[in-house]
Amino acid sequence: MSVIEQYARVHIVTDADPLLESHGAVPVLLRYDPETDPVHVRVRLPGSMPREWIIDRDLLEHGLTAPVDRGGIRVWPCGRVQTVVEFHTGQGHSVVEFDTKTLSRFLRLTHVTTAQPVPH
């Protein structure tokens, strides 16, 4: 099984690094490693001090269609084309707006990667 990585352009609103907001759409890296962590997706955010958020894969999937909230992370659909992920930490909070198609495509790939071959 191989690692799935996909870049996405997102809009970020944050009180942790206000410089991110002035850049418009910014790239983030979505990463899923079924060998070392089959439950989570990692989102690497840019900025003056890059940081990585770890999100339950099922939380992202459920958030594509209905609001969900777990462990300081909220995910909800915003119309038909956007999915919003909100992170809360001791350093502040960040709101990241994803294109739903991009996020859905990435999540589908994570399932293809974890699918076990059917014996013949």
CSV table of C-alpha atoms in Angstrom, one decimal:
chain,number,residue,atom,x,y,z
A,1,MET,CA,0.0,0.0,0.0
A,2,SER,CA,1.4,3.4,-0.9
A,3,VAL,CA,1.2,6.8,0.5
A,4,ILE,CA,-1.4,9.1,-1.1
A,5,GLU,CA,-0.4,12.8,-1.4
A,6,GLN,CA,-2.4,15.5,-3.2
A,7,TYR,CA,-2.0,19.3,-3.2
A,8,ALA,CA,-5.1,21.4,-2.9
A,9,ARG,CA,-5.5,25.2,-3.1
A,10,VAL,CA,-7.5,26.5,-0.2
A,11,HIS,CA,-8.6,29.7,1.4
A,12,ILE,CA,-7.5,30.1,5.0
A,13,VAL,CA,-8.7,32.5,7.7
A,14,THR,CA,-6.7,32.3,10.9
A,15,ASP,CA,-5.7,34.2,14.0
A,16,ALA,CA,-2.6,32.0,14.3
A,17,ASP,CA,-0.8,33.5,11.2
A,18,PRO,CA,-2.6,36.5,9.7
A,19,LEU,CA,-0.2,36.6,6.7
A,20,LEU,CA,-1.9,33.5,5.3
A,21,GLU,CA,-5.1,35.5,4.8
A,22,SER,CA,-3.5,38.1,2.6
A,23,HIS,CA,-2.3,35.5,0.1
A,24,GLY,CA,-5.7,34.4,-1.2
A,25,ALA,CA,-5.7,30.7,-2.2
A,26,VAL,CA,-2.7,28.9,-0.8
A,27,PRO,CA,-1.5,25.3,-1.4
A,28,VAL,CA,-1.8,22.7,1.3
A,29,LEU,CA,-0.6,19.1,1.1
A,30,LEU,CA,-3.1,16.3,1.9
A,31,ARG,CA,-1.3,13.1,3.0
A,32,TYR,CA,-2.6,9.7,3.9
A,33,ASP,CA,-0.3,6.8,4.9
A,34,PRO,CA,-2.2,3.5,5.3
A,35,GLU,CA,0.9,1.7,6.6
A,36,THR,CA,1.7,4.0,9.5
A,37,ASP,CA,-1.6,5.7,10.2
A,38,PRO,CA,-4.6,4.2,8.5
A,39,VAL,CA,-7.1,6.3,10.5
A,40,HIS,CA,-5.9,9.9,9.8
A,41,VAL,CA,-5.3,12.4,7.1
A,42,ARG,CA,-2.6,14.9,7.5
A,43,VAL,CA,-3.0,18.5,6.2
A,44,ARG,CA,0.2,20.5,6.0
A,45,LEU,CA,-0.6,24.2,6.1
A,46,PRO,CA,1.9,26.8,4.8
A,47,GLY,CA,2.9,30.0,6.6
A,48,SER,CA,5.8,31.6,8.3
A,49,MET,CA,5.9,28.5,10.6
A,50,PRO,CA,4.4,25.6,8.7
A,51,ARG,CA,2.2,23.3,10.7
A,52,GLU,CA,0.5,20.0,10.2
A,53,TRP,CA,-3.0,19.1,11.3
A,54,ILE,CA,-4.1,15.5,11.8
A,55,ILE,CA,-7.7,14.7,11.0
A,56,ASP,CA,-9.7,11.5,11.3
A,57,ARG,CA,-10.4,10.4,7.7
A,58,ASP,CA,-14.0,9.5,8.6
A,59,LEU,CA,-14.6,13.0,10.1
A,60,LEU,CA,-13.6,14.5,6.7
A,61,GLU,CA,-15.8,12.1,4.9
A,62,HIS,CA,-18.9,12.7,7.1
A,63,GLY,CA,-18.2,16.5,6.9
A,64,LEU,CA,-18.7,16.4,3.1
A,65,THR,CA,-22.4,16.0,3.6
A,66,ALA,CA,-23.3,17.1,7.1
A,67,PRO,CA,-21.7,19.2,9.9
A,68,VAL,CA,-19.5,17.1,12.3
A,69,ASP,CA,-17.4,18.1,15.3
A,70,ARG,CA,-14.7,16.1,17.1
A,71,GLY,CA,-11.7,16.9,19.2
A,72,GLY,CA,-11.4,20.6,18.3
A,73,ILE,CA,-12.0,20.0,14.6
A,74,ARG,CA,-15.3,20.9,12.8
A,75,VAL,CA,-16.1,20.0,9.2
A,76,TRP,CA,-19.2,21.0,7.3
A,77,PRO,CA,-20.4,21.4,3.7
A,78,CYS,CA,-20.7,25.0,2.5
A,79,GLY,CA,-23.0,24.9,-0.5
A,80,ARG,CA,-22.3,22.4,-3.2
A,81,VAL,CA,-18.7,23.3,-4.0
A,82,GLN,CA,-16.9,24.0,-0.7
A,83,THR,CA,-16.1,22.0,2.4
A,84,VAL,CA,-15.0,23.9,5.5
A,85,VAL,CA,-12.6,22.5,8.1
A,86,GLU,CA,-12.1,24.5,11.3
A,87,PHE,CA,-9.2,23.7,13.6
A,88,HIS,CA,-9.1,24.9,17.3
A,89,THR,CA,-5.9,24.8,19.3
A,90,GLY,CA,-4.3,26.6,22.2
A,91,GLN,CA,-2.6,28.9,19.7
A,92,GLY,CA,-5.8,30.0,18.1
A,93,HIS,CA,-8.0,28.7,15.3
A,94,SER,CA,-7.9,28.4,11.5
A,95,VAL,CA,-10.7,28.0,9.0
A,96,VAL,CA,-9.8,26.2,5.8
A,97,GLU,CA,-12.1,26.2,2.8
A,98,PHE,CA,-11.5,23.3,0.4
A,99,ASP,CA,-13.0,22.6,-3.0
A,100,THR,CA,-15.3,19.6,-2.3
A,101,LYS,CA,-14.4,17.9,-5.5
A,102,THR,CA,-10.7,17.9,-4.6
A,103,LEU,CA,-11.3,16.7,-1.1
A,104,SER,CA,-13.7,14.0,-2.3
A,105,ARG,CA,-11.2,12.8,-5.0
A,106,PHE,CA,-8.5,12.5,-2.4
A,107,LEU,CA,-10.7,10.6,0.0
A,108,ARG,CA,-11.7,8.2,-2.7
A,109,LEU,CA,-8.0,7.5,-3.5
A,110,THR,CA,-7.4,6.7,0.2
A,111,HIS,CA,-10.0,3.9,-0.1
A,112,VAL,CA,-8.6,2.5,-3.3
A,113,THR,CA,-5.2,2.4,-1.5
A,114,THR,CA,-6.6,0.5,1.5
A,115,ALA,CA,-8.7,-1.9,-0.5
A,116,GLN,CA,-7.5,-5.5,-0.2
A,117,PRO,CA,-7.2,-7.5,-3.4
A,118,VAL,CA,-9.9,-10.1,-3.9
A,119,PRO,CA,-8.4,-13.6,-4.0
A,120,HIS,CA,-9.2,-15.6,-7.2
